[in-house]
XYZ file of C-alpha atoms in Angstrom:
555
model
C 0.001 0.185 0.035
C 1.243 3.272 -0.997
C 2.842 5.288 2.401
C 1.129 8.715 2.428
C 4.190 11.034 1.949
C 4.028 14.733 3.902
C 5.615 17.899 1.470
C 7.762 19.987 3.549
C 8.004 23.568 1.908
C 9.209 26.802 3.712
C 6.083 28.806 3.093
C 5.652 32.635 4.511
C 9.549 33.272 3.808
C 10.555 32.701 7.334
C 8.107 34.933 9.130
C 6.989 32.664 11.784
C 10.776 31.788 12.775
C 11.470 35.532 12.457
C 8.625 36.537 14.723
C 9.111 33.743 17.338
C 13.111 35.028 17.362
C 11.853 38.555 17.599
C 9.531 38.120 20.325
C 11.907 35.980 22.419
C 14.665 38.387 22.054
C 12.377 41.188 23.440
C 11.694 38.977 26.299
C 15.206 38.164 27.075
C 16.093 41.821 26.740
C 13.314 42.779 28.671
C 14.223 40.508 31.502
C 17.604 41.055 31.244
C 17.632 44.502 31.928
C 14.943 44.494 34.898
C 17.359 41.554 36.102
C 20.106 44.267 35.994
C 18.311 46.608 37.847
C 16.812 44.531 40.188
C 20.558 42.994 40.794
C 22.047 46.487 40.968
C 19.346 47.586 43.588
C 20.367 44.443 45.903
C 23.841 44.880 45.291
C 23.795 48.806 46.767
C 21.800 47.236 49.624
C 24.597 44.950 50.102
C 27.096 47.477 50.009
C 25.096 49.857 52.085
C 25.428 47.040 55.051
C 28.692 46.452 54.714
C 29.683 50.058 54.812
C 27.405 50.269 58.189
C 29.617 47.427 59.601
C 32.431 49.279 58.453
C 31.074 52.429 60.460
C 30.310 50.691 63.164
C 33.529 49.485 63.514
C 34.983 52.485 63.575
C 32.612 53.824 66.206
C 33.704 50.778 68.542
C 36.839 51.065 67.714
C 36.645 55.005 68.976
C 34.468 53.648 71.638
C 37.233 51.362 72.968
C 39.510 54.175 73.020
C 41.332 54.409 76.732
C 41.894 58.542 76.276
C 38.413 59.016 74.886
C 36.625 56.851 77.712
C 39.013 58.329 80.442
C 37.949 61.649 79.366
C 34.173 61.228 78.909
C 34.025 59.656 82.568
C 35.206 62.949 83.974
C 32.838 65.139 81.726
C 34.808 65.531 78.369
C 37.935 66.361 79.129
C 40.180 69.468 77.245
C 39.866 68.894 73.669
C 41.284 65.068 74.260
C 38.359 63.670 72.727
C 38.507 65.683 69.591
C 41.991 65.180 68.922
C 41.587 61.727 69.403
C 38.245 61.055 67.448
C 39.635 63.405 64.847
C 42.737 61.182 64.323
C 40.697 58.158 64.180
C 38.527 59.667 61.556
C 40.928 60.717 59.151
C 42.929 57.176 59.326
C 39.584 55.605 58.997
C 38.501 57.744 55.977
C 35.280 58.496 57.507
C 33.298 61.628 57.178
C 32.625 62.014 60.982
C 33.521 60.504 64.191
C 31.318 62.217 67.136
C 31.255 61.640 70.561
C 28.326 62.352 72.262
C 27.577 62.637 76.119
C 24.220 60.985 77.487
C 22.498 64.340 77.054
C 23.422 64.429 73.553
C 25.915 67.456 73.747
C 28.769 66.780 71.375
C 32.378 66.407 72.691
C 33.951 66.089 68.760
C 33.349 66.662 65.416
C 34.954 67.591 61.979
C 33.522 70.912 62.354
C 34.733 72.205 65.755
C 31.963 74.862 66.048
C 29.736 72.268 66.787
C 31.325 70.904 69.686
C 29.156 71.560 73.154
C 26.264 71.716 70.681
C 23.307 69.555 71.266
C 22.222 67.326 68.279
C 18.647 67.110 69.298
C 18.320 63.515 68.742
C 17.720 60.909 70.961
C 20.363 58.551 72.176
C 19.915 54.992 70.982
C 22.750 53.127 72.677
C 20.649 53.590 76.092
C 19.811 49.887 75.468
C 23.573 48.882 75.438
C 23.593 47.967 72.328
C 25.103 48.667 68.635
C 22.818 50.216 65.925
C 23.405 51.015 62.200
C 21.681 52.584 59.645
C 21.741 55.688 57.095
C 22.111 59.082 58.284
C 21.152 61.581 56.292
C 23.133 64.187 58.954
C 24.390 67.721 58.040
C 27.652 66.293 56.231
C 25.607 64.512 53.490
C 24.350 61.120 53.141
C 26.501 58.309 55.021
C 26.703 55.087 56.335
C 26.041 55.144 60.002
C 26.958 53.030 63.163
C 26.597 53.775 66.599
C 28.598 52.288 69.503
C 27.859 52.784 73.234
C 30.681 54.733 75.406
C 31.566 53.213 78.389
C 33.900 54.486 81.139
C 36.591 52.462 82.604
C 34.531 51.407 85.092
C 31.718 49.975 83.155
C 29.130 52.774 83.121
C 27.412 54.158 80.378
C 28.682 57.618 79.730
C 27.998 58.616 76.082
C 27.486 57.122 72.466
C 30.160 57.173 69.137
C 28.598 57.921 65.943
C 30.846 57.272 62.787
C 29.690 57.657 59.126
C 31.181 56.888 55.659
C 30.373 59.058 53.076
C 27.656 58.010 50.508
C 29.941 58.603 47.761
C 31.905 55.394 48.721
C 29.038 53.402 48.621
C 28.065 54.480 44.973
C 31.721 54.644 43.768
C 31.938 50.657 45.036
C 28.786 50.141 43.425
C 29.625 51.879 40.075
C 33.294 49.705 39.968
C 30.871 46.642 39.999
C 28.133 47.166 37.395
C 30.390 46.875 34.433
C 31.029 43.563 35.347
C 27.332 42.391 36.268
C 26.567 44.396 32.938
C 28.958 42.075 31.172
C 27.500 38.895 32.996
C 23.580 40.351 31.940
C 25.208 40.767 28.294
C 26.518 36.836 28.152
C 23.398 35.619 29.422
C 21.157 37.523 26.879
C 23.516 36.187 23.907
C 23.263 32.405 25.037
C 19.224 33.262 25.298
C 19.295 34.659 21.922
C 21.131 32.042 20.402
C 19.177 29.548 22.073
C 16.046 31.444 20.951
C 17.435 31.340 16.909
C 17.875 27.576 17.156
C 14.161 27.045 18.698
C 13.001 29.267 16.559
C 14.324 27.265 13.334
C 13.326 23.878 15.013
C 10.063 24.985 15.697
C 9.966 26.264 12.128
C 10.999 22.850 10.839
C 8.519 21.136 13.279
C 5.562 23.180 11.637
C 6.655 22.213 8.350
C 7.037 25.994 7.459
C 3.541 26.947 8.342
C 2.585 30.382 9.499
C 0.786 30.596 12.942
C -2.557 31.844 11.200
C -2.438 29.043 9.088
C -1.570 26.195 11.632
C -5.150 27.691 13.183
C -6.705 27.296 10.033
C -5.526 23.815 9.742
C -6.642 23.273 12.797
C -10.076 24.138 12.276
C -10.286 22.759 9.169
C -9.324 19.265 10.119
C -11.404 19.384 13.244
C -14.815 20.284 10.725
C -13.631 17.585 8.348
C -12.849 14.886 11.269
C -16.368 15.217 12.548
C -18.091 15.803 9.720
C -17.276 13.148 6.991
C -19.311 9.598 7.368
C -16.183 7.618 7.594
C -14.035 6.529 10.654
C -10.865 7.832 11.074
C -7.812 7.141 13.036
C -4.099 8.291 13.522
C -1.233 6.367 15.194
C 2.027 8.020 16.139
C 5.396 5.349 15.622
C 4.746 3.945 18.958
C 1.124 2.494 18.100
C -0.439 4.949 20.447
C -3.965 7.014 18.926
C -3.423 10.588 18.207
C -6.549 11.083 16.272
C -10.093 9.613 16.272
C -12.993 11.270 15.198
C -16.841 10.580 16.030
C -17.782 8.186 13.600
C -14.624 5.877 14.532
C -15.991 6.094 17.944
C -19.345 5.044 16.870
C -18.546 2.227 14.307
C -15.483 0.716 16.728
C -17.061 1.212 20.121
C -14.207 3.207 21.268
C -14.446 5.560 24.539
C -11.749 7.837 25.547
C -9.141 6.277 23.415
C -6.531 9.098 22.738
C -3.460 8.243 23.972
C -3.898 4.566 24.333
C -2.825 1.403 21.993
C -5.022 -0.810 20.480
C -4.409 -3.394 23.013
C -5.792 -0.936 25.502
C -9.162 -0.263 23.901
C -9.609 -3.464 21.690
C -9.679 -7.241 22.812
C -7.885 -9.383 20.328
C -9.234 -10.266 16.956
C -9.529 -9.540 13.473
C -10.844 -5.705 13.780
C -7.863 -4.947 15.924
C -4.957 -7.137 13.637
C -6.602 -5.092 10.945
C -6.376 -1.792 12.710
C -2.490 -2.120 13.757
C -1.529 -3.405 10.459
C -0.993 -6.987 11.227
C -3.520 -7.830 8.125
C -2.125 -6.372 5.110
C -4.147 -5.546 1.958
C -6.637 -3.213 1.092
C -10.426 -3.062 1.872
C -10.190 -5.334 4.655
C -14.052 -6.625 5.601
C -14.369 -6.864 9.037
C -17.291 -8.006 10.913
C -18.341 -6.620 14.206
C -21.474 -7.198 16.522
C -23.176 -4.566 14.994
C -21.739 -3.561 11.382
C -19.589 -4.647 8.385
C -16.729 -2.442 8.191
C -14.072 -1.968 5.388
C -10.961 -1.304 6.821
C -7.727 0.558 5.099
C -4.516 1.516 7.073
C -2.103 3.841 5.489
C 1.327 4.710 6.563
C 2.407 8.065 6.695
C 6.114 8.785 6.392
C 8.333 11.951 5.959
C 12.037 12.001 4.264
C 11.927 7.857 4.676
C 10.974 8.796 8.421
C 7.698 6.750 9.824
C 5.533 9.171 11.531
C 2.600 6.776 12.172
C -0.504 5.517 10.269
C -3.955 6.442 9.085
C -6.652 3.933 8.970
C -9.897 4.594 7.475
C -13.159 2.672 8.540
C -16.070 2.347 6.513
C -19.395 1.224 7.653
C -20.555 -0.936 4.860
C -23.370 -2.797 6.370
C -26.389 -1.877 4.361
C -24.482 -1.908 0.957
C -23.130 -5.235 1.521
C -26.789 -6.743 2.539
C -28.050 -5.097 -0.621
C -25.470 -6.602 -2.521
C -25.876 -10.046 -1.112
C -29.494 -9.812 -1.597
C -28.969 -8.777 -5.232
C -26.833 -12.112 -5.971
C -29.220 -14.208 -4.449
C -31.958 -12.487 -6.631
C -29.865 -13.207 -9.444
C -29.312 -16.620 -8.032
C -32.883 -17.384 -7.834
C -33.662 -15.493 -11.103
C -31.635 -18.230 -12.830
C -33.499 -21.161 -11.221
C -36.600 -19.612 -12.197
C -35.230 -19.204 -15.727
C -34.519 -23.431 -15.427
C -37.725 -24.073 -14.441
C -39.363 -21.830 -16.731
C -37.269 -24.313 -19.629
C -38.068 -27.244 -17.769
C -41.751 -26.309 -17.547
C -41.804 -25.538 -21.374
C -40.107 -28.826 -21.824
C -43.204 -30.435 -19.874
C -45.799 -28.350 -21.611
C -44.362 -29.519 -25.048
C -44.395 -32.897 -24.160
C -47.731 -32.596 -22.995
C -49.062 -31.053 -25.990
C -47.391 -33.544 -28.285
C -48.979 -36.339 -26.418
C -52.550 -34.561 -26.733
C -51.686 -33.826 -30.583
C -51.254 -37.663 -31.172
C -54.775 -38.202 -29.332
C -52.909 -40.302 -26.606
C -55.056 -38.628 -24.075
C -54.418 -41.102 -21.082
C -50.623 -41.068 -21.275
C -51.300 -36.902 -21.359
C -53.201 -37.368 -18.088
C -50.919 -39.658 -16.473
C -47.880 -37.349 -17.338
C -49.642 -34.104 -15.871
C -50.526 -35.715 -12.712
C -46.942 -37.110 -12.290
C -45.532 -33.678 -13.145
C -47.568 -31.660 -10.567
C -47.287 -34.309 -7.781
C -43.391 -33.983 -8.008
C -43.372 -30.285 -6.807
C -45.852 -31.104 -4.460
C -44.442 -34.214 -3.071
C -41.274 -32.078 -2.590
C -43.158 -29.339 -0.436
C -45.171 -32.129 1.690
C -42.507 -33.882 2.546
C -40.487 -31.038 4.007
C -43.713 -29.500 6.061
C -44.016 -33.082 7.557
C -41.107 -32.240 9.525
C -40.718 -28.490 9.511
C -43.633 -26.859 11.195
C -42.646 -23.093 10.387
C -43.471 -21.953 7.083
C -40.709 -19.409 6.638
C -37.965 -22.424 7.242
C -40.104 -24.311 4.802
C -39.964 -21.739 2.065
C -36.186 -21.396 2.581
C -35.607 -25.317 2.287
C -38.078 -25.401 -0.818
C -36.250 -22.946 -2.282
C -32.704 -23.827 -1.549
C -33.306 -27.422 -2.925
C -34.769 -26.078 -5.958
C -31.349 -24.206 -6.472
C -29.437 -27.129 -6.203
C -31.279 -29.324 -8.281
C -31.038 -26.827 -10.808
C -27.005 -26.938 -10.349
C -27.079 -30.833 -10.448
C -26.918 -30.958 -6.837
C -29.248 -33.404 -5.221
C -30.596 -31.674 -1.336
C -32.014 -34.009 1.131
C -33.862 -32.841 4.246
C -33.256 -35.972 6.993
C -35.693 -38.332 8.334
C -34.750 -36.883 11.782
C -35.633 -33.818 11.416
C -38.164 -32.268 13.644
C -38.968 -28.381 14.234
C -42.180 -26.645 15.322
C -44.079 -23.931 14.041
C -42.592 -21.676 16.552
C -39.118 -22.816 17.017
C -36.733 -20.512 18.974
C -33.904 -18.675 17.366
C -36.190 -18.405 14.433
C -34.246 -15.341 12.771
C -31.113 -16.615 13.558
C -31.979 -20.076 12.149
C -32.845 -18.346 8.900
C -29.313 -16.842 8.498
C -27.531 -19.795 9.941
C -29.723 -22.427 7.646
C -29.180 -20.023 4.340
C -25.774 -19.634 4.689
C -24.702 -23.105 5.543
C -26.664 -24.359 2.666
C -25.523 -22.019 0.390
C -22.078 -22.909 1.388
C -22.665 -26.416 0.752
C -24.243 -26.039 -2.586
C -21.362 -24.477 -3.932
C -18.972 -26.781 -2.474
C -20.756 -29.817 -3.674
C -21.433 -28.113 -7.347
C -18.056 -27.255 -7.764
C -15.438 -29.364 -9.139
C -15.703 -33.115 -10.879
C -18.831 -35.238 -9.562
C -18.175 -37.811 -6.887
C -18.860 -41.095 -7.133
C -22.297 -41.109 -5.161
C -23.006 -37.724 -7.103
C -23.410 -34.084 -5.775
C -25.333 -34.163 -2.857
C -26.479 -32.081 0.424
C -27.803 -33.198 3.515
C -29.436 -31.130 6.050
C -30.674 -31.932 9.244
C -32.896 -29.814 12.046
C -33.608 -30.693 15.043
C -35.616 -28.925 18.151
C -34.885 -30.993 21.546
C -35.732 -30.158 25.124
C -33.085 -28.033 25.671
C -31.642 -26.877 22.392
C -31.540 -26.746 18.627
C -29.604 -28.564 16.195
C -28.445 -27.794 12.829
C -26.127 -30.164 10.691
C -25.312 -29.383 7.118
C -23.237 -31.737 5.449
C -21.924 -31.855 1.514
C -20.049 -34.369 -1.248
C -17.888 -31.433 -1.719
C -13.847 -31.024 -1.482
C -14.121 -30.104 2.492
C -11.990 -28.312 4.463
C -8.533 -28.172 4.267
C -6.427 -29.413 7.203
C -5.430 -26.743 9.899
C -8.141 -24.602 8.854
C -10.839 -25.525 10.799
C -10.163 -22.161 13.237
C -9.348 -20.013 10.826
C -12.583 -20.908 8.818
C -14.613 -18.820 10.660
C -12.815 -15.241 10.454
C -13.723 -12.422 8.463
C -12.749 -12.662 4.693
C -12.023 -16.629 5.003
C -12.881 -18.272 1.833
C -11.697 -20.769 -0.496
C -13.315 -19.466 -3.567
C -13.142 -16.010 -5.317
C -15.987 -13.266 -4.761
C -18.832 -14.460 -6.748
C -21.098 -11.739 -8.764
C -21.724 -8.425 -6.325
C -21.211 -10.407 -2.938
C -17.877 -10.363 -1.219
C -16.999 -13.891 0.373
C -15.887 -14.131 3.767
C -19.143 -13.019 5.795
C -21.361 -15.919 6.130
C -19.595 -18.228 8.372
C -18.125 -15.579 10.370
C -22.086 -14.330 10.748
C -23.045 -17.956 11.833
C -20.060 -17.822 14.526
C -20.903 -14.861 15.739
C -24.713 -15.845 16.131
C -24.077 -18.785 17.899
C -21.104 -17.745 20.076
C -23.310 -14.748 21.193
C -26.557 -16.988 22.526
C -24.083 -19.283 24.215
C -24.188 -21.872 21.242
C -21.339 -23.646 19.228
C -20.275 -24.558 15.660
C -17.975 -27.106 14.744
C -16.612 -28.376 11.195
C -14.847 -31.682 10.286
C -11.982 -31.533 8.078
C -11.107 -33.510 5.173
C -13.442 -34.547 2.207
C -17.299 -33.618 2.614
C -17.550 -31.108 4.955
C -20.018 -31.490 7.787
C -21.057 -27.998 9.833
C -22.884 -28.586 12.802
C -24.344 -25.549 15.031
C -26.091 -25.877 18.246
C -28.080 -23.181 19.695
C -29.169 -23.416 23.433
C -33.090 -22.463 24.080
C -33.339 -19.124 25.603
C -34.251 -18.437 28.921
C -35.621 -15.294 28.172
C -36.019 -12.830 25.601
C -32.565 -11.927 24.522
C -30.894 -8.504 23.179
C -31.779 -8.302 19.419
C -28.294 -6.819 18.892
C -27.592 -8.832 15.817
C -31.202 -7.921 14.290
C -29.388 -5.314 11.648
C -26.991 -7.504 10.640
C -28.957 -10.607 10.334
C -31.625 -8.576 8.259
C -28.912 -6.502 5.911
C -26.783 -9.640 5.522
C -28.859 -12.433 3.729
C -28.091 -15.713 3.152
C -25.219 -16.075 0.623
C -22.403 -18.746 0.176
C -18.698 -17.892 1.371
C -17.047 -20.900 1.287
C -17.466 -22.926 -1.721
């Protein structure tokens, strides 16, 4: 079967990949800038904390100076605090080192004019702990650290406040920002390269289609899949169902099948083997409980790479039924035409006898001719009470006779006027007789002549149907496969497709707890046993038994 090949085209002149790349670059650039800004703020906060700790270290160093502690214990001394504090400030690079007493009066300051002037701020080290923060102060914004000042005897006598200018913090930040910018640029470049490769991959994956074209194709596909009167199933390379339309769900009885394998949703049988490709060929006939289906499976490839398969399922129940009915009508028409010839010959014989004046011989010939057909009908009625089955058997006997086959109803046959499984019996008997007549009529005649024998017996707990013929029989080893859909030893006859009758008989028998067996070797013998129904069964096979009339599938 020719695989479906998907063409590959660029389409859209690369607009899809360009749009994807542009959008991704814009996103990368925006996120890179935002990340850079956030990182700068985070780094600024980190540097602030580092300089606040440094300022606190300066304040603690000053508070630990013995000269300042001794001087503050005695009220501030004679400029000793200012001298020592200024020396520490200049050595550390701080913007100020201010020593305060517990009343907030300054005892040191870079501006000597402010010495002895209260700050007006609350002393924060009264709890005995150190504090850090940011001081807007008169000398400009600075990172500030405050440490408690204690006298040599351990008494809290004041506070030391040290600050580092803000421009030191900003300078440190500006020295680090180029490195951060370089890292951000490298990240954006790598992201851009990845975005370019991703855009190219997406372009190849979408077969060169634009986004609008993909959306249009999706809409068209959904409308087509769910609008057509044909089942469609698609499989990926792993055999999982990727697409299934409403008609396929209806015909196959599938529920939520997407993502599942056939083994998970269908039992083993001819249907599953036809769907998964185990059975090969075109227009595979598959018989289910309610439908006669035609299955076709086509592999899908792209540049020699397997992408899966697409299976189409058509419901041909009514069509197959009509074709087989037409073929049956043609057979009956041929039989009637042969009977017409025979009747004409009889009339010619009768007219000749009358013409020569042998009236007694003409009378005897007419009575004998009329009684032959009546005797056949009466012999069948003696054993079979139902008129539908009587008509079927008489018609099949006539068809068999015209084909040179002697058909006989066995002496032990016994069936009432209203037998159980009547509709099923009509289908089973008709199919088995057609098969037997075809088998007996084909090939050279055996020594005992071409014969077909039918036995219908209604017992207390079951109905038995046995049909035997003098044909070549069933090949050795074919007793199991003979009941599969499509199995036949002969080519299609006329408009009817073979390989359905025995499968239908097998399904009817199995569904109602019965059985069907066949002998191997010359002269096939089919035996069907149907148990009597305990209750009215569900007539699920009504459509099939109506749409698929009798017709030979073996001979």
